[in-house]
């Protein structure tokens, strides 16, 4: 009987140990379950972040392509701008050469008219009279702004001042007269 009691006591102790182990196993199973749920939650979050990362990478690629396109446009416009600047410079040079030619031609014409006038006035009084009349009319038709003989359209103010069609917009208010008062002459 003592042996039976000892075995019963040992069985009771083993049963108590078994119950303790089963409780520990249940605690660990709960910990495993909770950890699995946390892992699943983290996996979902990782998946969402991966999708967001892919979306951001896609947007970055799109923006990079846009940037390359814009750089190409800027480069193309820069080339066109340089070409236009060169063309403008060439045009300015041509204009300056043309002005010099016009000045030379005017000088030649003035010399020819002076030589003709001096030789004609010495020989023919009628030509001398015509030259004086032309000179007087030329002076009367001279634009007071640019000092060149007016070409049509010739405008005048109510005071009968004449001004050429190119100068009247620049001459606004010189005689205190507004645009609406200018009339063709």
Coordinates of N, CA, C and O in Angstrom, one line a residue:
X1 N 0.8 -1.2 0.0 CA 0.0 0.0 0.0 C 0.9 1.3 0.0 O 0.5 2.2 -0.6
X2 N 1.9 1.2 0.7 CA 2.8 2.4 0.7 C 3.3 2.6 -0.7 O 3.5 3.8 -1.2
X3 N 3.6 1.5 -1.4 CA 4.1 1.6 -2.7 C 3.0 2.2 -3.6 O 3.2 3.0 -4.5
X4 N 1.8 1.7 -3.4 CA 0.6 2.2 -4.2 C 0.4 3.7 -3.9 O 0.2 4.5 -4.8
X5 N 0.6 4.1 -2.7 CA 0.5 5.5 -2.4 C 1.6 6.3 -3.0 O 1.4 7.4 -3.6
X6 N 2.7 5.8 -3.0 CA 3.9 6.5 -3.6 C 3.6 6.6 -5.1 O 3.9 7.6 -5.7
X7 N 3.1 5.5 -5.7 CA 2.8 5.6 -7.2 C 1.7 6.5 -7.4 O 1.8 7.3 -8.4
X8 N 0.7 6.6 -6.6 CA -0.4 7.5 -6.8 C 0.1 8.9 -6.6 O -0.3 9.8 -7.4
X9 N 1.0 9.1 -5.7 CA 1.5 10.5 -5.4 C 2.4 10.9 -6.7 O 2.3 12.0 -7.2
X10 N 3.1 9.9 -7.2 CA 3.9 10.2 -8.3 C 3.0 10.4 -9.5 O 3.3 11.4 -10.3
X11 N 2.0 9.7 -9.7 CA 1.0 9.9 -10.8 C 0.4 11.3 -10.7 O 0.2 12.0 -11.6
X12 N 0.0 11.6 -9.4 CA -0.6 12.9 -9.2 C 0.4 14.0 -9.5 O 0.0 15.1 -10.1
X13 N 1.6 13.8 -9.2 CA 2.6 14.9 -9.5 C 2.8 14.9 -11.0 O 3.0 16.0 -11.6
X14 N 2.9 13.7 -11.6 CA 3.0 13.7 -13.1 C 1.8 14.4 -13.8 O 2.0 15.1 -14.8
X15 N 0.6 14.1 -13.2 CA -0.6 14.7 -13.8 C -0.5 16.2 -13.7 O -0.9 17.0 -14.6
X16 N 0.0 16.7 -12.5 CA 0.1 18.1 -12.3 C 1.1 18.7 -13.3 O 0.9 19.8 -13.8
X17 N 2.2 18.0 -13.4 CA 3.2 18.4 -14.4 C 2.7 18.4 -15.8 O 2.9 19.4 -16.6
X18 N 1.9 17.4 -16.1 CA 1.3 17.3 -17.5 C 0.4 18.5 -17.7 O 0.4 19.1 -18.8
X19 N -0.5 18.8 -16.7 CA -1.4 19.9 -16.8 C -0.6 21.2 -17.0 O -1.0 22.0 -17.8
X20 N 0.5 21.4 -16.3 CA 1.3 22.6 -16.4 C 1.9 22.7 -17.8 O 1.9 23.7 -18.4
X21 N 2.4 21.5 -18.3 CA 2.9 21.5 -19.7 C 1.9 21.8 -20.7 O 2.1 22.5 -21.7
X22 N 0.7 21.3 -20.5 CA -0.4 21.5 -21.5 C -0.8 23.0 -21.4 O -1.1 23.6 -22.5
X23 N -0.8 23.6 -20.2 CA -1.1 25.0 -20.1 C 0.0 25.8 -20.8 O -0.3 26.8 -21.5
X24 N 1.3 25.5 -20.6 CA 2.4 26.1 -21.3 C 2.3 26.0 -22.8 O 2.5 26.9 -23.6
X25 N 1.9 24.7 -23.2 CA 1.8 24.5 -24.7 C 0.6 25.4 -25.2 O 0.8 26.0 -26.3
X26 N -0.4 25.6 -24.5 CA -1.6 26.4 -24.9 C -1.1 27.9 -25.0 O -1.4 28.6 -26.0
X27 N -0.3 28.3 -24.0 CA 0.2 29.7 -24.0 C 1.1 29.9 -25.3 O 1.0 30.9 -26.0
X28 N 2.0 28.9 -25.5 CA 2.8 29.0 -26.7 C 2.1 28.9 -28.0 O 2.4 29.6 -29.0
X29 N 1.0 28.1 -28.0 CA 0.2 28.0 -29.2 C -0.5 29.4 -29.5 O -0.6 29.9 -30.6
X30 N -1.0 30.0 -28.4 CA -1.6 31.4 -28.5 C -0.5 32.4 -29.0 O -0.8 33.2 -29.8
X31 N 0.7 32.3 -28.5 CA 1.8 33.2 -28.9 C 2.1 33.0 -30.4 O 2.3 33.9 -31.2
X32 N 2.1 31.6 -30.8 CA 2.3 31.3 -32.2 C 1.2 31.9 -33.1 O 1.4 32.5 -34.1
X33 N -0.1 31.8 -32.6 CA -1.2 32.3 -33.4 C -1.1 33.8 -33.5 O -1.3 34.4 -34.6
X34 N -0.8 34.5 -32.4 CA -0.7 36.0 -32.4 C 0.4 36.4 -33.3 O 0.3 37.4 -34.1
X35 N 1.6 35.7 -33.2 CA 2.7 36.0 -34.1 C 2.4 35.8 -35.5 O 2.7 36.6 -36.4
X36 N 1.6 34.7 -35.9 CA 1.2 34.4 -37.2 C 0.3 35.6 -37.8 O 0.5 36.0 -38.9
X37 N -0.6 36.0 -36.9 CA -1.5 37.1 -37.3 C -0.6 38.4 -37.6 O -0.9 39.1 -38.5
X38 N 0.3 38.7 -36.7 CA 1.2 39.8 -36.9 C 2.0 39.7 -38.2 O 2.2 40.6 -39.0
X39 N 2.5 38.5 -38.5 CA 3.2 38.2 -39.7 C 2.3 38.5 -40.9 O 2.7 39.1 -41.9
X40 N 1.1 37.9 -40.9 CA 0.1 38.2 -42.0 C -0.1 39.6 -42.2 O -0.2 40.1 -43.3
X41 N -0.3 40.4 -41.1 CA -0.6 41.8 -41.1 C 0.6 42.5 -41.8 O 0.5 43.3 -42.7
X42 N 1.8 42.1 -41.4 CA 3.1 42.7 -41.9 C 3.2 42.3 -43.4 O 3.6 43.2 -44.2
X43 N 2.8 41.1 -43.8 CA 2.9 40.7 -45.2 C 1.9 41.5 -46.0 O 2.3 42.0 -47.1
X44 N 0.7 41.8 -45.5 CA -0.2 42.6 -46.2 C 0.3 44.1 -46.4 O 0.2 44.7 -47.4
X45 N 0.9 44.6 -45.3 CA 1.5 45.9 -45.3 C 2.7 46.0 -46.3 O 2.8 46.9 -47.1
X46 N 3.5 44.9 -46.3 CA 4.6 44.8 -47.3 C 4.1 44.8 -48.7 O 4.6 45.5 -49.6
X47 N 3.0 44.1 -48.9 CA 2.4 44.0 -50.2 C 1.9 45.4 -50.7 O 2.1 45.8 -51.8
X48 N 1.2 46.1 -49.8 CA 0.7 47.4 -50.1 C 1.8 48.4 -50.4 O 1.8 49.2 -51.3
X49 N 2.9 48.3 -49.6 CA 4.1 49.1 -49.8 C 4.8 48.8 -51.1 O 5.2 49.7 -51.8
X50 N 4.8 47.5 -51.5 CA 5.4 47.1 -52.8 C 4.6 47.7 -53.9 O 5.1 48.2 -54.9
X51 N 3.2 47.6 -53.8 CA 2.4 48.2 -54.9 C 2.6 49.7 -55.0 O 2.7 50.3 -56.0
X52 N 2.7 50.4 -53.8 CA 2.9 51.8 -53.8 C 4.3 52.1 -54.4 O 4.5 53.1 -55.1
X53 N 5.3 51.3 -54.0 CA 6.7 51.5 -54.6 C 6.6 51.4 -56.1 O 7.3 52.2 -56.8
X54 N 5.9 50.4 -56.6 CA 5.8 50.2 -58.0 C 5.2 51.3 -58.7 O 5.6 51.8 -59.8
X55 N 4.1 51.8 -58.1 CA 3.4 53.0 -58.6 C 4.3 54.2 -58.6 O 4.4 55.0 -59.6
X56 N 5.1 54.4 -57.6 CA 6.0 55.6 -57.5 C 7.1 55.4 -58.6 O 7.5 56.4 -59.2
X57 N 7.6 54.2 -58.7 CA 8.6 53.9 -59.8 C 8.1 54.2 -61.1 O 8.8 54.8 -62.0
X58 N 6.8 53.8 -61.4 CA 6.2 54.1 -62.7 C 6.1 55.6 -62.9 O 6.4 56.1 -64.0
X59 N 5.7 56.3 -61.9 CA 5.5 57.8 -62.0 C 6.9 58.4 -62.2 O 7.0 59.3 -63.0
X60 N 7.9 57.9 -61.6 CA 9.3 58.4 -61.7 C 9.7 58.2 -63.2 O 10.3 59.1 -63.8
X61 N 9.5 57.0 -63.7 CA 9.8 56.7 -65.1 C 9.1 57.7 -66.0 O 9.7 58.2 -67.0
X62 N 7.8 57.9 -65.8 CA 7.1 58.8 -66.6 C 7.6 60.2 -66.6 O 7.8 60.9 -67.6
X63 N 8.0 60.7 -65.4 CA 8.5 62.0 -65.2 C 9.9 62.1 -65.9 O 10.2 63.1 -66.5
X64 N 10.7 61.0 -65.8 CA 12.0 61.0 -66.5 C 11.8 61.2 -68.0 O 12.6 61.9 -68.6
X65 N 10.8 60.4 -68.5 CA 10.6 60.5 -70.0 C 10.1 62.0 -70.3 O 10.5 62.5 -71.4
X66 N 9.3 62.5 -69.5 CA 8.8 63.9 -69.7 C 10.0 64.9 -69.7 O 10.2 65.8 -70.6
X67 N 10.9 64.7 -68.7 CA 12.1 65.5 -68.6 C 13.0 65.4 -69.9 O 13.4 66.4 -70.4
X68 N 13.2 64.2 -70.4 CA 14.0 64.0 -71.6 C 13.3 64.7 -72.8 O 14.0 65.4 -73.6
X69 N 12.0 64.6 -72.8 CA 11.3 65.3 -73.9 C 11.4 66.8 -73.8 O 11.7 67.4 -74.8
X70 N 11.3 67.3 -72.6 CA 11.4 68.8 -72.4 C 12.9 69.2 -72.7 O 13.1 70.3 -73.3
X71 N 13.8 68.4 -72.4 CA 15.2 68.8 -72.7 C 15.4 68.8 -74.2 O 16.1 69.7 -74.7
X72 N 14.8 67.8 -74.9 CA 14.9 67.8 -76.4 C 14.3 69.1 -77.0 O 14.9 69.7 -77.9
X73 N 13.2 69.5 -76.4 CA 12.5 70.7 -76.9 C 13.3 71.9 -76.7 O 13.5 72.7 -77.6
X74 N 13.9 72.0 -75.5 CA 14.8 73.1 -75.1 C 16.0 73.2 -76.1 O 16.4 74.2 -76.6
X75 N 16.6 72.0 -76.3 CA 17.7 71.9 -77.2 C 17.4 72.4 -78.6 O 18.1 73.1 -79.2
X76 N 16.2 71.9 -79.1 CA 15.8 72.2 -80.4 C 15.5 73.7 -80.5 O 15.9 74.4 -81.5
X77 N 14.8 74.3 -79.5 CA 14.5 75.7 -79.5 C 15.8 76.5 -79.4 O 15.9 77.6 -80.0
X78 N 16.8 76.1 -78.7 CA 18.1 76.8 -78.6 C 18.8 76.8 -79.9 O 19.3 77.9 -80.3
X79 N 18.8 75.7 -80.6 CA 19.4 75.7 -82.0 C 18.7 76.7 -82.9 O 19.3 77.5 -83.6
X80 N 17.3 76.6 -82.9 CA 16.6 77.5 -83.7 C 16.8 79.0 -83.3 O 16.9 79.9 -84.2
X81 N 17.0 79.2 -82.0 CA 17.2 80.6 -81.5 C 18.6 81.1 -82.0 O 18.7 82.2 -82.5
X82 N 19.6 80.2 -82.0 CA 20.9 80.6 -82.5 C 20.9 80.9 -84.0 O 21.5 81.9 -84.4
X83 N 20.2 80.1 -84.7 CA 20.1 80.3 -86.1 C 19.4 81.6 -86.4 O 19.8 82.4 -87.3
X84 N 18.3 81.9 -85.7 CA 17.6 83.1 -85.9 C 18.5 84.3 -85.5 O 18.5 85.3 -86.2
X85 N 19.3 84.2 -84.5 CA 20.2 85.3 -84.1 C 21.2 85.5 -85.2 O 21.5 86.7 -85.5
X86 N 21.7 84.5 -85.8 CA 22.7 84.6 -86.9 C 22.0 85.3 -88.1 O 22.6 86.2 -88.7
X87 N 20.8 84.9 -88.4 CA 20.1 85.5 -89.5 C 19.8 86.9 -89.3 O 19.9 87.8 -90.2
X88 N 19.4 87.3 -88.0 CA 19.2 88.7 -87.7 C 20.5 89.5 -87.8 O 20.5 90.6 -88.4
X89 N 21.6 88.9 -87.3 CA 22.9 89.6 -87.5 C 23.2 89.8 -89.0 O 23.7 90.9 -89.3
X90 N 23.0 88.8 -89.8 CA 23.3 88.9 -91.2 C 22.4 90.0 -91.8 O 22.8 90.8 -92.7
X91 N 21.1 90.0 -91.4 CA 20.2 90.9 -92.0 C 20.6 92.4 -91.6 O 20.5 93.3 -92.4
X92 N 21.0 92.5 -90.3 CA 21.5 93.9 -89.9 C 22.7 94.3 -90.7 O 22.7 95.5 -91.1
X93 N 23.6 93.4 -91.0 CA 24.8 93.7 -91.8 C 24.3 94.1 -93.2 O 24.8 95.1 -93.7
X94 N 23.4 93.4 -93.8 CA 22.9 93.7 -95.1 C 22.2 95.0 -95.1 O 22.4 95.8 -96.1
X95 N 21.4 95.3 -94.1 CA 20.7 96.6 -94.0 C 21.8 97.7 -93.9 O 21.6 98.8 -94.6
X96 N 22.8 97.6 -93.1 CA 23.8 98.6 -93.0 C 24.6 98.8 -94.3 O 24.8 99.9 -94.7
X97 N 24.9 97.7 -95.0 CA 25.5 97.8 -96.3 C 24.6 98.6 -97.3 O 25.0 99.4 -98.1
X98 N 23.3 98.2 -97.2 CA 22.3 98.9 -98.1 C 22.2 100.4 -97.8 O 22.1 101.2 -98.7
X99 N 22.2 100.7 -96.5 CA 22.2 102.2 -96.1 C 23.4 102.9 -96.6 O 23.3 104.0 -97.1
X100 N 24.6 102.2 -96.5 CA 25.8 102.9 -97.0 C 25.7 103.1 -98.6 O 26.1 104.1 -99.1
X101 N 25.2 102.1 -99.3 CA 25.0 102.2 -100.7 C 24.0 103.3 -101.1 O 24.3 104.1 -102.0
X102 N 22.9 103.4 -100.3 CA 22.0 104.5 -100.5 C 22.6 105.8 -100.3 O 22.4 106.8 -101.1
X103 N 23.4 105.9 -99.2 CA 24.1 107.2 -99.0 C 25.0 107.6 -100.1 O 25.1 108.7 -100.5
X104 N 25.8 106.5 -100.6 CA 26.7 106.8 -101.7 C 25.9 107.2 -103.0 O 26.3 108.2 -103.6
X105 N 24.8 106.6 -103.2 CA 24.0 106.9 -104.4 C 23.4 108.3 -104.2 O 23.4 109.1 -105.2
X106 N 22.9 108.7 -103.0 CA 22.4 110.0 -102.8 C 23.5 111.1 -103.0 O 23.3 112.1 -103.6
X107 N 24.7 110.8 -102.5 CA 25.9 111.7 -102.7 C 26.1 111.9 -104.2 O 26.3 113.0 -104.7
X108 N 26.1 110.8 -104.9 CA 26.4 110.8 -106.4 C 25.3 111.6 -107.1 O 25.6 112.5 -108.0
X109 N 24.1 111.4 -106.7 CA 22.9 112.1 -107.3 C 23.1 113.6 -107.0 O 22.9 114.5 -107.9
X110 N 23.4 113.9 -105.7 CA 23.6 115.3 -105.4 C 24.7 116.0 -106.2 O 24.5 117.1 -106.7
X111 N 25.8 115.3 -106.3 CA 26.9 115.8 -107.1 C 26.5 116.0 -108.6 O 26.8 117.0 -109.2
X112 N 25.7 115.0 -109.1 CA 25.3 115.2 -110.5 C 24.3 116.3 -110.6 O 24.5 117.2 -111.6
X113 N 23.4 116.5 -109.7 CA 22.4 117.6 -109.8 C 23.2 118.9 -109.6 O 22.9 119.9 -110.3
X114 N 24.1 119.0 -108.7 CA 24.9 120.2 -108.5 C 25.7 120.6 -109.8 O 25.7 121.7 -110.2
X115 N 26.3 119.5 -110.3 CA 27.1 119.8 -111.6 C 26.2 120.2 -112.7 O 26.5 121.1 -113.5
X116 N 25.0 119.5 -112.8 CA 24.1 119.9 -113.9 C 23.5 121.3 -113.6 O 23.3 122.1 -114.5
X117 N 23.2 121.6 -112.3 CA 22.6 122.8 -112.0 C 23.6 124.0 -112.3 O 23.3 125.0 -112.8
X118 N 24.9 123.8 -111.9 CA 25.8 124.8 -112.1 C 26.1 125.0 -113.6 O 26.2 126.1 -114.1
X119 N 26.2 123.9 -114.4 CA 26.4 124.1 -115.8 C 25.1 124.6 -116.5 O 25.2 125.4 -117.5
X120 N 23.9 124.1 -116.1 CA 22.7 124.5 -116.7 C 22.4 126.0 -116.4 O 21.9 126.7 -117.3
X121 N 22.6 126.4 -115.1 CA 22.3 127.8 -114.8 C 23.2 128.7 -115.5 O 22.8 129.9 -115.7
X122 N 24.4 128.3 -115.8 CA 25.3 129.2 -116.5 C 24.8 129.4 -118.0 O 25.1 130.4 -118.6
X123 N 24.2 128.4 -118.5 CA 23.9 128.4 -120.0 C 22.4 128.8 -120.2 O 22.1 129.5 -121.2
X124 N 21.5 128.3 -119.4 CA 20.0 128.5 -119.8 C 19.3 129.1 -118.6 O 19.2 128.5 -117.5
X125 N 18.8 130.3 -118.8 CA 18.1 131.0 -117.7 C 16.8 130.2 -117.3 O 16.3 130.3 -116.2
X126 N 16.1 129.6 -118.3 CA 14.9 128.9 -118.0 C 15.2 127.7 -117.0 O 14.4 127.5 -116.1
X127 N 16.2 127.0 -117.3 CA 16.6 125.8 -116.4 C 17.0 126.4 -115.0 O 16.7 125.7 -114.0
X128 N 17.6 127.5 -115.0 CA 18.0 128.1 -113.7 C 16.7 128.4 -112.9 O 16.6 128.2 -111.7
X129 N 15.7 129.0 -113.6 CA 14.5 129.3 -113.0 C 13.8 128.1 -112.5 O 13.2 128.0 -111.4
X130 N 13.7 127.0 -113.3 CA 13.1 125.7 -112.9 C 13.8 125.1 -111.7 O 13.2 124.6 -110.7
X131 N 15.2 125.2 -111.7 CA 15.9 124.7 -110.5 C 15.6 125.4 -109.2 O 15.4 124.8 -108.2
X132 N 15.4 126.7 -109.3 CA 15.0 127.5 -108.2 C 13.6 127.1 -107.7 O 13.4 127.0 -106.5
X133 N 12.7 127.0 -108.6 CA 11.3 126.6 -108.3 C 11.3 125.2 -107.6 O 10.6 125.0 -106.6
X134 N 12.1 124.2 -108.2 CA 12.1 122.9 -107.6 C 12.7 122.9 -106.2 O 12.2 122.3 -105.3
X135 N 13.8 123.7 -106.1 CA 14.4 123.8 -104.8 C 13.5 124.4 -103.7 O 13.4 124.0 -102.6
X136 N 12.7 125.4 -104.2 CA 11.8 126.1 -103.2 C 10.7 125.1 -102.8 O 10.3 124.9 -101.7
X137 N 10.1 124.3 -103.8 CA 9.1 123.3 -103.5 C 9.6 122.2 -102.7 O 8.9 121.7 -101.8
X138 N 10.8 121.8 -102.9 CA 11.5 120.8 -102.1 C 11.6 121.2 -100.7 O 11.3 120.5 -99.8
X139 N 11.9 122.5 -100.5 CA 12.0 123.0 -99.1 C 10.6 123.1 -98.5 O 10.5 122.7 -97.3
X140 N 9.6 123.4 -99.2 CA 8.3 123.5 -98.7 C 7.7 122.1 -98.3 O 6.9 122.0 -97.4
X141 N 8.1 121.1 -99.1 CA 7.6 119.8 -98.8 C 8.5 118.9 -97.9 O 8.3 117.8 -97.7
X142 N 9.5 119.6 -97.3 CA 10.4 118.9 -96.4 C 9.7 118.6 -95.1 O 9.1 119.5 -94.5
X143 N 9.8 117.4 -94.6 CA 9.1 117.0 -93.3 C 9.9 117.6 -92.2 O 11.2 117.4 -92.1
X144 N 9.3 118.3 -91.2 CA 10.0 119.0 -90.2 C 10.5 118.0 -89.1 O 11.3 118.3 -88.2
X145 N 10.2 116.7 -89.2 CA 10.6 115.7 -88.2 C 11.9 115.0 -88.7 O 12.9 114.9 -88.0
X146 N 11.8 114.4 -90.0 CA 12.9 113.7 -90.5 C 13.8 114.5 -91.5 O 14.8 114.0 -91.9
X147 N 13.3 115.7 -91.9 CA 14.0 116.5 -92.8 C 14.2 115.9 -94.2 O 15.2 116.2 -94.9
X148 N 13.3 115.0 -94.6 CA 13.3 114.4 -95.9 C 12.1 114.9 -96.6 O 11.0 115.1 -96.0
X149 N 12.2 115.1 -98.0 CA 11.0 115.5 -98.7 C 9.9 114.5 -98.6 O 10.1 113.3 -98.7
X150 N 8.7 115.0 -98.2 CA 7.6 114.1 -97.9 C 7.2 113.3 -99.1 O 7.1 113.8 -100.2
X151 N 6.8 112.0 -98.9 CA 6.3 111.2 -99.9 C 4.8 110.9 -99.5 O 4.5 110.9 -98.3
X152 N 4.0 110.6 -100.4 CA 2.6 110.3 -100.1 C 2.5 109.2 -99.1 O 3.3 108.2 -99.2
X153 N 1.6 109.1 -98.2 CA 0.6 110.2 -97.9 C 1.3 111.3 -97.1 O 2.1 111.1 -96.2
X154 N 1.0 112.5 -97.5 CA 1.5 113.7 -96.8 C 0.4 114.2 -95.9 O -0.7 114.5 -96.4
X155 N 0.6 114.4 -94.6 CA -0.4 114.8 -93.7 C -0.1 116.2 -93.2 O 1.0 116.7 -93.3
X156 N -1.2 116.9 -92.8 CA -1.0 118.2 -92.2 C -1.9 118.4 -91.0 O -2.9 117.8 -90.9
X157 N -1.5 119.3 -90.2 CA -2.3 119.6 -89.0 C -3.2 120.8 -89.3 O -3.1 121.4 -90.4
X158 N -4.1 121.2 -88.4 CA -5.0 122.4 -88.7 C -4.1 123.7 -89.0 O -4.6 124.6 -89.6
X159 N -2.9 123.7 -88.5 CA -2.0 124.8 -88.7 C -1.3 124.8 -90.0 O -0.4 125.6 -90.3
X160 N -1.6 123.7 -90.8 CA -1.0 123.5 -92.1 C 0.5 123.1 -92.1 O 1.2 123.3 -93.0
X161 N 0.9 122.5 -91.0 CA 2.3 122.0 -90.9 C 2.2 120.6 -91.6 O 1.3 119.8 -91.4
X162 N 3.2 120.4 -92.5 CA 3.2 119.1 -93.2 C 4.1 118.1 -92.5 O 5.1 118.5 -91.9
X163 N 3.8 116.9 -92.6 CA 4.6 115.8 -92.0 C 4.4 114.6 -92.8 O 3.3 114.3 -93.3
X164 N 5.5 113.8 -93.0 CA 5.3 112.6 -93.8 C 4.6 111.5 -93.1 O 4.5 111.5 -91.8
X165 N 4.1 110.5 -93.8 CA 3.3 109.5 -93.2 C 4.0 108.6 -92.3 O 3.5 108.0 -91.4
X166 N 5.4 108.5 -92.4 CA 6.2 107.7 -91.5 C 6.4 108.4 -90.2 O 6.6 107.8 -89.2
X167 N 6.5 109.7 -90.2 CA 6.8 110.5 -89.0 C 5.6 110.9 -88.1 O 5.8 111.1 -86.9
X168 N 4.4 110.9 -88.7 CA 3.3 111.4 -87.9 C 3.0 110.6 -86.7 O 2.7 111.2 -85.6
X169 N 3.2 109.3 -86.7 CA 3.0 108.6 -85.4 C 4.0 108.9 -84.3 O 3.7 109.0 -83.2
X170 N 5.3 109.2 -84.8 CA 6.3 109.5 -83.8 C 6.2 111.0 -83.3 O 6.8 111.4 -82.3
X171 N 5.4 111.8 -84.0 CA 5.4 113.2 -83.8 C 4.1 113.6 -83.0 O 3.8 114.8 -82.9
X172 N 3.5 112.6 -82.4 CA 2.2 112.9 -81.7 C 2.5 114.0 -80.6 O 3.3 113.8 -79.7
X173 N 1.7 115.0 -80.6 CA 1.8 116.0 -79.6 C 2.8 117.1 -79.8 O 3.0 118.0 -79.0
X174 N 3.6 117.1 -80.9 CA 4.6 118.1 -81.1 C 4.0 119.5 -81.2 O 4.5 120.4 -80.6
X175 N 2.9 119.6 -82.0 CA 2.2 120.9 -82.1 C 1.0 120.9 -81.2 O 0.1 121.7 -81.3
X176 N 0.9 119.9 -80.3 CA -0.3 119.9 -79.4 C -1.5 119.4 -80.1 O -2.6 119.8 -79.7
X177 N -1.4 118.7 -81.1 CA -2.6 118.2 -81.9 C -2.7 116.7 -81.8 O -1.7 116.0 -81.8
X178 N -3.9 116.2 -81.6 CA -4.1 114.8 -81.5 C -4.2 114.2 -82.9 O -4.4 114.8 -83.8
X179 N -4.1 112.8 -82.9 CA -4.1 112.1 -84.2 C -5.4 112.4 -85.0 O -5.3 112.4 -86.2
X180 N -6.5 112.5 -84.3 CA -7.7 112.6 -85.1 C -7.8 113.9 -85.9 O -8.6 114.0 -86.8
X181 N -7.0 114.9 -85.6 CA -7.0 116.1 -86.3 C -6.2 116.1 -87.6 O -6.4 116.9 -88.5
X182 N -5.2 115.2 -87.7 CA -4.3 115.1 -88.8 C -5.2 114.7 -90.1 O -6.0 113.9 -90.0
X183 N -4.8 115.4 -91.2 CA -5.6 115.1 -92.4 C -4.6 114.8 -93.5 O -3.5 115.4 -93.5
X184 N -5.0 114.1 -94.5 CA -4.2 113.8 -95.7 C -4.1 115.1 -96.5 O -5.0 115.9 -96.5
X185 N -2.9 115.3 -97.1 CA -2.7 116.5 -97.9 C -2.6 116.3 -99.3 O -2.7 115.2 -99.8

